[in-house]
Amino acid sequence: MLELGGNVLGFSEANSSSTAKGESVADTVRVVGAYADIIAMRHPKEGAPLVAAQKSIVPVINAGDGGHNHPTQTLTDLLTISCEKGRLDNLCIGLCGDLKFGRTVHSLITAMSRYKNIKLVLISPKELKTPEYIKQDIIEKNKIEYIETNDIEEYIDKLDILYMTRVQKERFFDEADYIRFKDYYILNKEKLKNAKQDLTIMHPLPRVNEISVDVDDDPRAAYFRQVKYGKYIRMALILKMLEV
Amino acid sequence: MLELGGNVLGFSEANSSSTAKGESVADTVRVVGAYADIIAMRHPKEGAPLVAAQKSIVPVINAGDGGHNHPTQTLTDLLTISCEKGRLDNLCIGLCGDLKFGRTVHSLITAMSRYKNIKLVLISPKELKTPEYIKQDIIEKNKIEYIETNDIEEYIDKLDILYMTRVQKERFFDEADYIRFKDYYILNKEKLKNAKQDLTIMHPLPRVNEISVDVDDDPRAAYFRQVKYGKYIRMALILKMLEV
Amino acid sequence: MLELGGNVLGFSEANSSSTAKGESVADTVRVVGAYADIIAMRHPKEGAPLVAAQKSIVPVINAGDGGHNHPTQTLTDLLTISCEKGRLDNLCIGLCGDLKFGRTVHSLITAMSRYKNIKLVLISPKELKTPEYIKQDIIEKNKIEYIETNDIEEYIDKLDILYMTRVQKERFFDEADYIRFKDYYILNKEKLKNAKQDLTIMHPLPRVNEISVDVDDDPRAAYFRQVKYGKYIRMALILKMLEV
C-alpha cells in the first residue's frame, strides 16, 4: 500500500478501545470506512469479512478469517506459479504437510481445479490427510488425477511444484498431537536429490522446521520470491478495488 | 491527519519502552515534541494533557483524559448539530443513558449552555441521574429549561436531538450495577414512532446495545455521519493549531 | 524517517503473528526486505541484528540488541558533544551511574578513545564500577587518563561533560539491589554549584530520578537537545545507507 503512495491506518486490533467495548464488526467497518478508502481485515472469526463487506461503504479485503479462507494468499500462490513456470496448466503439484487443516492448501486445490491437466500428489501423515469433502467436491468432481502418500520422496521426481506447509499449533486440541506432527516432514538437500532441475519449491511462510535452511540457496527455492509476488498481487488488488 | 498530508507517529502507548521505564508525562512530551509537530494525547490519568501542554514545545490536543474531558468529541458533537440542524440555538435536546458518569454528556451540556433557547430532557435511571453540580453550576445558572425522566418515550415527540450514550463498564465499582444498567435503554423503531420527522439521533460510538440495528437505516440516525464530522473537525483543529 | 519522505512499517514486534509462530530472525529479515528499503531492528537477543545483516538484502540498522550494543545512541552522543562543545578532543568527561551494565557508557568510552587528550571521571557505587575489560582493553590500552570515584561532587568542577545514566531494572537479578542503587545519584541544582559554566549535561533518556527536574531549565542541561541530535543523526544514517 505504501508503495502505491497510500497510507495504512491501524484499526480493528484485538485490544483496541472500540472492540474491547463490545463494538460489532458491522459498526467497526462503518466507522473505519469514514477514515479509510479500503479495509483489509484479518479476523479470528470465520465469516467476519463477509459481514464487513455487506455493511461497509468502502471495499473490504479478506486478509484471513480464522480457519476459513485467505484469498490473497491464494492469489499470491497463483502469481508465483504463473511467473515461475510460465503456465497454470499441465502441472504436477505436490502438496506436503498438514492437508487436513491447512487452509492455503484447500484454497490452492480449489483454484488449480480450474486449469487443464493438473495432477496432484497429496503428501501427509494419515492423520492429516486431505478431507473427504475436498477430495469429492473439488478433486474428483473436476476429474483431477491424484495420488496420496505419506512419503515425501516417493514421487518427488515427478513434481513440477512442491508446496510445503507448516503444521499450525492452533489447529490442534491436543498439544501432544502437534508435537508429534510438527517435524514430520523436513525437506532438505538430500531429499531433493531426485527432484527435477526446474522444480519450484513454495511455502506460504513463516516456516518453522519444514524446510531446512540448507535448501534456501537452491535456485529451486521460490518461497522468498513468493513474498515479492505477494506484494505485487496485493498492490494490483488494491488498485483494482479502488478502480484506479 | 493523513488526509492533510501528514503522518502519525505512535508514541505514548501504555506498554511502550519509555513509559514502562518510569518516564514522566513531562519528559515524554518533550521527547515526542522533538519528532512531532503536534501531539494528540489520550491518557488514563485526569489532567495529564494539561501537564503535557504546559511542558510541551508543540501543541497538545487532549484526546480524552480518564473520566475528565474529551474536548474533540464535544467539538464533533457541535459540528454535527450545526450541520444536521442548521443552527445551535432553539433546540430541544434529549440526553439519554448514563448521565452521572458520561463525560461527553457533561461537556455537551456545558457547551450548549452558551446558546439561546436550549431545552434539555435528561433521561436516565435514577441511579445514573445528572450530578447536582452540573445541574446547579451549568443548567440552572444559565437559566436553561430542563426536565428529568427515566422514560425515553415520554417526551420523545418534543425532541430535535436525541443523544444516546453507552453505559461504560469502567465507571462502575460493582459489576452487578453495570449489568443492571447496560441494557436499560434500547432505542428501536417502535420507540421512535412518535418522534419528529427531523429528529437527529446522535451517539459518540462505539455503541453496544443502546441503539438497535433496525434504527441504522432510518435517515434520522446521524451517528455514522457523526464520525465524518469528527474527522473534519479534527482536521480543522490540527490546521488551526499548526497555524496553517 | 518520516521527515525524509519515507514511511515506517511496523514489523518484528514481539507478539506479531510470524515471530510467535516460531519464525527465525533470518527468515523475518528476508520477508521484511521484500517490503522495506531498510530495516531498523531492536531485539532482546544479543547478536540478532548481526545475523539479520548477514542474511538481509536491504541494509539493517542495529537499534539495540539486549545488553550488547546500541550504535545509533553512540552516534547521537558523538553528534551532541560535537555540536555542544565544538570539538571531540580535549575533553574531561564524567560518566555517572551504572558503569557496570550501562551499554551506552561502554560504547561512548570506546568511541571517545579515538580522540586526543580525553580524560575520564568514572563515578559509580563500587558495586557498579566499570568492568576490568573496559578499563584494560579500552581505557588503559589507549593511554586515557582516568579517575574512579563514588562521589558525584568530588571532581564536578573539572568536567566539560557530565553523562548521567539510568540504573536499569532488567540488568539486576535481585530486585533489592536495583532498589538500593536506583536513586544512588540524583543530580540537582545544589550539586551543580561548583560545575563549569559551559558544562554539558547529557542523558540517553528516558530518565527516572537521576536528574532532578529543577535542572531542566539550566542552559547546561543538554538532554532534551540530545533527542533532536538523535533525530538528525538517524536521518543522516538512513540517507547514507540508502546511498541517497
PDB file of N, CA and C in Angstrom, chain A residues 136-191:
ATOM      1  N   GLN A 136     -13.869 -35.216  -2.779  1.00  0.00           N
ATOM      2  CA  GLN A 136     -15.066 -35.483  -3.576  1.00  0.00           C
ATOM      3  C   GLN A 136     -15.539 -34.255  -4.342  1.00  0.00           C
ATOM      4  N   ASP A 137     -15.701 -33.136  -3.640  1.00  0.00           N
ATOM      5  CA  ASP A 137     -16.350 -31.967  -4.246  1.00  0.00           C
ATOM      6  C   ASP A 137     -15.430 -31.185  -5.174  1.00  0.00           C
ATOM      7  N   ILE A 138     -14.146 -31.278  -4.969  1.00  0.00           N
ATOM      8  CA  ILE A 138     -13.231 -30.485  -5.794  1.00  0.00           C
ATOM      9  C   ILE A 138     -12.404 -31.391  -6.715  1.00  0.00           C
ATOM     10  N   ILE A 139     -11.656 -32.295  -6.132  1.00  0.00           N
ATOM     11  CA  ILE A 139     -10.679 -33.053  -6.930  1.00  0.00           C
ATOM     12  C   ILE A 139     -11.378 -34.038  -7.866  1.00  0.00           C
ATOM     13  N   GLU A 140     -12.232 -34.897  -7.309  1.00  0.00           N
ATOM     14  CA  GLU A 140     -12.873 -35.922  -8.144  1.00  0.00           C
ATOM     15  C   GLU A 140     -13.906 -35.304  -9.082  1.00  0.00           C
ATOM     16  N   LYS A 141     -14.650 -34.347  -8.583  1.00  0.00           N
ATOM     17  CA  LYS A 141     -15.662 -33.686  -9.411  1.00  0.00           C
ATOM     18  C   LYS A 141     -15.049 -33.055 -10.663  1.00  0.00           C
ATOM     19  N   ASN A 142     -13.837 -32.548 -10.525  1.00  0.00           N
ATOM     20  CA  ASN A 142     -13.154 -31.933 -11.669  1.00  0.00           C
ATOM     21  C   ASN A 142     -12.244 -32.918 -12.410  1.00  0.00           C
ATOM     22  N   LYS A 143     -12.386 -34.198 -12.052  1.00  0.00           N
ATOM     23  CA  LYS A 143     -11.624 -35.274 -12.725  1.00  0.00           C
ATOM     24  C   LYS A 143     -10.114 -35.014 -12.729  1.00  0.00           C
ATOM     25  N   ILE A 144      -9.620 -34.554 -11.565  1.00  0.00           N
ATOM     26  CA  ILE A 144      -8.179 -34.332 -11.424  1.00  0.00           C
ATOM     27  C   ILE A 144      -7.533 -35.627 -10.947  1.00  0.00           C
ATOM     28  N   GLU A 145      -6.461 -36.027 -11.624  1.00  0.00           N
ATOM     29  CA  GLU A 145      -5.701 -37.201 -11.180  1.00  0.00           C
ATOM     30  C   GLU A 145      -4.999 -36.883  -9.870  1.00  0.00           C
ATOM     31  N   TYR A 146      -5.044 -37.838  -8.916  1.00  0.00           N
ATOM     32  CA  TYR A 146      -4.292 -37.594  -7.687  1.00  0.00           C
ATOM     33  C   TYR A 146      -3.826 -38.894  -7.048  1.00  0.00           C
ATOM     34  N   ILE A 147      -2.773 -38.773  -6.258  1.00  0.00           N
ATOM     35  CA  ILE A 147      -2.221 -39.895  -5.502  1.00  0.00           C
ATOM     36  C   ILE A 147      -2.030 -39.402  -4.073  1.00  0.00           C
ATOM     37  N   GLU A 148      -2.293 -40.284  -3.102  1.00  0.00           N
ATOM     38  CA  GLU A 148      -2.000 -39.940  -1.709  1.00  0.00           C
ATOM     39  C   GLU A 148      -0.831 -40.783  -1.219  1.00  0.00           C
ATOM     40  N   THR A 149       0.057 -40.164  -0.451  1.00  0.00           N
ATOM     41  CA  THR A 149       1.211 -40.891   0.092  1.00  0.00           C
ATOM     42  C   THR A 149       1.631 -40.206   1.386  1.00  0.00           C
ATOM     43  N   ASN A 150       2.379 -40.932   2.213  1.00  0.00           N
ATOM     44  CA  ASN A 150       2.950 -40.218   3.362  1.00  0.00           C
ATOM     45  C   ASN A 150       4.466 -40.082   3.219  1.00  0.00           C
ATOM     46  N   ASP A 151       4.980 -40.436   2.023  1.00  0.00           N
ATOM     47  CA  ASP A 151       6.431 -40.405   1.795  1.00  0.00           C
ATOM     48  C   ASP A 151       6.784 -39.256   0.839  1.00  0.00           C
ATOM     49  N   ILE A 152       7.499 -38.271   1.348  1.00  0.00           N
ATOM     50  CA  ILE A 152       7.806 -37.086   0.540  1.00  0.00           C
ATOM     51  C   ILE A 152       8.722 -37.412  -0.649  1.00  0.00           C
ATOM     52  N   GLU A 153       9.519 -38.491  -0.543  1.00  0.00           N
ATOM     53  CA  GLU A 153      10.479 -38.800  -1.611  1.00  0.00           C
ATOM     54  C   GLU A 153       9.908 -39.700  -2.708  1.00  0.00           C
ATOM     55  N   GLU A 154       8.785 -40.390  -2.416  1.00  0.00           N
ATOM     56  CA  GLU A 154       8.285 -41.416  -3.341  1.00  0.00           C
ATOM     57  C   GLU A 154       8.057 -40.888  -4.761  1.00  0.00           C
ATOM     58  N   TYR A 155       7.405 -39.717  -4.868  1.00  0.00           N
ATOM     59  CA  TYR A 155       7.085 -39.181  -6.201  1.00  0.00           C
ATOM     60  C   TYR A 155       7.809 -37.870  -6.498  1.00  0.00           C
ATOM     61  N   ILE A 156       8.852 -37.570  -5.743  1.00  0.00           N
ATOM     62  CA  ILE A 156       9.464 -36.242  -5.865  1.00  0.00           C
ATOM     63  C   ILE A 156      10.035 -35.995  -7.269  1.00  0.00           C
ATOM     64  N   ASP A 157      10.420 -37.078  -7.971  1.00  0.00           N
ATOM     65  CA  ASP A 157      10.973 -36.913  -9.322  1.00  0.00           C
ATOM     66  C   ASP A 157       9.909 -36.526 -10.346  1.00  0.00           C
ATOM     67  N   LYS A 158       8.620 -36.647  -9.984  1.00  0.00           N
ATOM     68  CA  LYS A 158       7.530 -36.325 -10.917  1.00  0.00           C
ATOM     69  C   LYS A 158       7.057 -34.870 -10.796  1.00  0.00           C
ATOM     70  N   LEU A 159       7.460 -34.189  -9.732  1.00  0.00           N
ATOM     71  CA  LEU A 159       6.814 -32.913  -9.384  1.00  0.00           C
ATOM     72  C   LEU A 159       7.362 -31.718 -10.161  1.00  0.00           C
ATOM     73  N   ASP A 160       6.425 -30.823 -10.603  1.00  0.00           N
ATOM     74  CA  ASP A 160       6.819 -29.516 -11.126  1.00  0.00           C
ATOM     75  C   ASP A 160       6.841 -28.480  -9.997  1.00  0.00           C
ATOM     76  N   ILE A 161       5.958 -28.711  -9.025  1.00  0.00           N
ATOM     77  CA  ILE A 161       5.837 -27.789  -7.890  1.00  0.00           C
ATOM     78  C   ILE A 161       5.755 -28.618  -6.613  1.00  0.00           C
ATOM     79  N   LEU A 162       6.470 -28.175  -5.578  1.00  0.00           N
ATOM     80  CA  LEU A 162       6.315 -28.797  -4.259  1.00  0.00           C
ATOM     81  C   LEU A 162       5.908 -27.697  -3.291  1.00  0.00           C
ATOM     82  N   TYR A 163       4.666 -27.812  -2.798  1.00  0.00           N
ATOM     83  CA  TYR A 163       4.118 -26.784  -1.905  1.00  0.00           C
ATOM     84  C   TYR A 163       4.178 -27.315  -0.475  1.00  0.00           C
ATOM     85  N   MET A 164       5.113 -26.791   0.303  1.00  0.00           N
ATOM     86  CA  MET A 164       5.278 -27.228   1.705  1.00  0.00           C
ATOM     87  C   MET A 164       4.389 -26.376   2.607  1.00  0.00           C
ATOM     88  N   THR A 165       3.863 -26.968   3.677  1.00  0.00           N
ATOM     89  CA  THR A 165       3.081 -26.169   4.635  1.00  0.00           C
ATOM     90  C   THR A 165       3.548 -26.467   6.049  1.00  0.00           C
ATOM     91  N   ARG A 166       3.230 -25.521   6.891  1.00  0.00           N
ATOM     92  CA  ARG A 166       3.530 -25.596   8.322  1.00  0.00           C
ATOM     93  C   ARG A 166       2.389 -26.325   9.034  1.00  0.00           C
ATOM     94  N   VAL A 167       2.729 -27.138  10.015  1.00  0.00           N
ATOM     95  CA  VAL A 167       1.708 -27.686  10.908  1.00  0.00           C
ATOM     96  C   VAL A 167       1.429 -26.622  11.964  1.00  0.00           C
ATOM     97  N   GLN A 168       0.173 -26.140  12.041  1.00  0.00           N
ATOM     98  CA  GLN A 168      -0.126 -24.993  12.904  1.00  0.00           C
ATOM     99  C   GLN A 168      -0.679 -25.426  14.256  1.00  0.00           C
ATOM    100  N   LYS A 169       0.011 -24.982  15.272  1.00  0.00           N
ATOM    101  CA  LYS A 169      -0.337 -25.347  16.643  1.00  0.00           C
ATOM    102  C   LYS A 169      -1.813 -25.101  16.962  1.00  0.00           C
ATOM    103  N   GLU A 170      -2.327 -23.947  16.509  1.00  0.00           N
ATOM    104  CA  GLU A 170      -3.671 -23.551  16.919  1.00  0.00           C
ATOM    105  C   GLU A 170      -4.767 -24.430  16.320  1.00  0.00           C
ATOM    106  N   ARG A 171      -4.407 -25.309  15.361  1.00  0.00           N
ATOM    107  CA  ARG A 171      -5.426 -26.183  14.776  1.00  0.00           C
ATOM    108  C   ARG A 171      -5.630 -27.460  15.600  1.00  0.00           C
ATOM    109  N   PHE A 172      -4.770 -27.699  16.604  1.00  0.00           N
ATOM    110  CA  PHE A 172      -4.843 -28.942  17.379  1.00  0.00           C
ATOM    111  C   PHE A 172      -5.422 -28.707  18.768  1.00  0.00           C
ATOM    112  N   PHE A 173      -6.305 -29.584  19.171  1.00  0.00           N
ATOM    113  CA  PHE A 173      -6.821 -29.500  20.529  1.00  0.00           C
ATOM    114  C   PHE A 173      -5.787 -30.049  21.509  1.00  0.00           C
ATOM    115  N   ASP A 174      -5.039 -31.057  21.035  1.00  0.00           N
ATOM    116  CA  ASP A 174      -4.132 -31.779  21.919  1.00  0.00           C
ATOM    117  C   ASP A 174      -2.694 -31.423  21.541  1.00  0.00           C
ATOM    118  N   GLU A 175      -1.954 -30.789  22.473  1.00  0.00           N
ATOM    119  CA  GLU A 175      -0.605 -30.358  22.152  1.00  0.00           C
ATOM    120  C   GLU A 175       0.316 -31.519  21.783  1.00  0.00           C
ATOM    121  N   ALA A 176       0.068 -32.709  22.352  1.00  0.00           N
ATOM    122  CA  ALA A 176       0.898 -33.875  22.035  1.00  0.00           C
ATOM    123  C   ALA A 176       0.819 -34.197  20.543  1.00  0.00           C
ATOM    124  N   ASP A 177      -0.379 -34.058  19.956  1.00  0.00           N
ATOM    125  CA  ASP A 177      -0.521 -34.288  18.512  1.00  0.00           C
ATOM    126  C   ASP A 177       0.327 -33.303  17.720  1.00  0.00           C
ATOM    127  N   TYR A 178       0.267 -32.047  18.143  1.00  0.00           N
ATOM    128  CA  TYR A 178       1.050 -31.025  17.458  1.00  0.00           C
ATOM    129  C   TYR A 178       2.534 -31.381  17.478  1.00  0.00           C
ATOM    130  N   ILE A 179       3.028 -31.748  18.646  1.00  0.00           N
ATOM    131  CA  ILE A 179       4.458 -32.058  18.783  1.00  0.00           C
ATOM    132  C   ILE A 179       4.831 -33.267  17.929  1.00  0.00           C
ATOM    133  N   ARG A 180       3.938 -34.252  17.844  1.00  0.00           N
ATOM    134  CA  ARG A 180       4.200 -35.451  17.053  1.00  0.00           C
ATOM    135  C   ARG A 180       4.318 -35.124  15.562  1.00  0.00           C
ATOM    136  N   PHE A 181       3.479 -34.172  15.087  1.00  0.00           N
ATOM    137  CA  PHE A 181       3.428 -33.924  13.645  1.00  0.00           C
ATOM    138  C   PHE A 181       4.305 -32.770  13.158  1.00  0.00           C
ATOM    139  N   LYS A 182       4.696 -31.878  14.069  1.00  0.00           N
ATOM    140  CA  LYS A 182       5.278 -30.629  13.581  1.00  0.00           C
ATOM    141  C   LYS A 182       6.586 -30.824  12.790  1.00  0.00           C
ATOM    142  N   ASP A 183       7.356 -31.861  13.143  1.00  0.00           N
ATOM    143  CA  ASP A 183       8.599 -32.099  12.406  1.00  0.00           C
ATOM    144  C   ASP A 183       8.518 -33.367  11.555  1.00  0.00           C
ATOM    145  N   TYR A 184       7.300 -33.749  11.180  1.00  0.00           N
ATOM    146  CA  TYR A 184       7.096 -34.990  10.431  1.00  0.00           C
ATOM    147  C   TYR A 184       7.833 -34.936   9.095  1.00  0.00           C
ATOM    148  N   TYR A 185       7.725 -33.809   8.405  1.00  0.00           N
ATOM    149  CA  TYR A 185       8.457 -33.638   7.147  1.00  0.00           C
ATOM    150  C   TYR A 185       9.468 -32.522   7.293  1.00  0.00           C
ATOM    151  N   ILE A 186      10.695 -32.804   6.953  1.00  0.00           N
ATOM    152  CA  ILE A 186      11.705 -31.755   6.906  1.00  0.00           C
ATOM    153  C   ILE A 186      12.407 -31.887   5.561  1.00  0.00           C
ATOM    154  N   LEU A 187      12.075 -30.968   4.678  1.00  0.00           N
ATOM    155  CA  LEU A 187      12.678 -31.008   3.338  1.00  0.00           C
ATOM    156  C   LEU A 187      14.123 -30.532   3.428  1.00  0.00           C
ATOM    157  N   ASN A 188      15.043 -31.321   2.895  1.00  0.00           N
ATOM    158  CA  ASN A 188      16.447 -30.899   2.877  1.00  0.00           C
ATOM    159  C   ASN A 188      17.086 -31.262   1.533  1.00  0.00           C
ATOM    160  N   LYS A 189      18.351 -30.929   1.389  1.00  0.00           N
ATOM    161  CA  LYS A 189      19.063 -31.175   0.124  1.00  0.00           C
ATOM    162  C   LYS A 189      19.028 -32.642  -0.282  1.00  0.00           C
ATOM    163  N   GLU A 190      19.259 -33.523   0.699  1.00  0.00           N
ATOM    164  CA  GLU A 190      19.282 -34.963   0.485  1.00  0.00           C
ATOM    165  C   GLU A 190      17.978 -35.454  -0.161  1.00  0.00           C
ATOM    166  N   LYS A 191      16.842 -34.980   0.362  1.00  0.00           N
ATOM    167  CA  LYS A 191      15.549 -35.447  -0.152  1.00  0.00           C
ATOM    168  C   LYS A 191      15.251 -34.907  -1.548  1.00  0.00           C
TER     169      LYS A 191
END
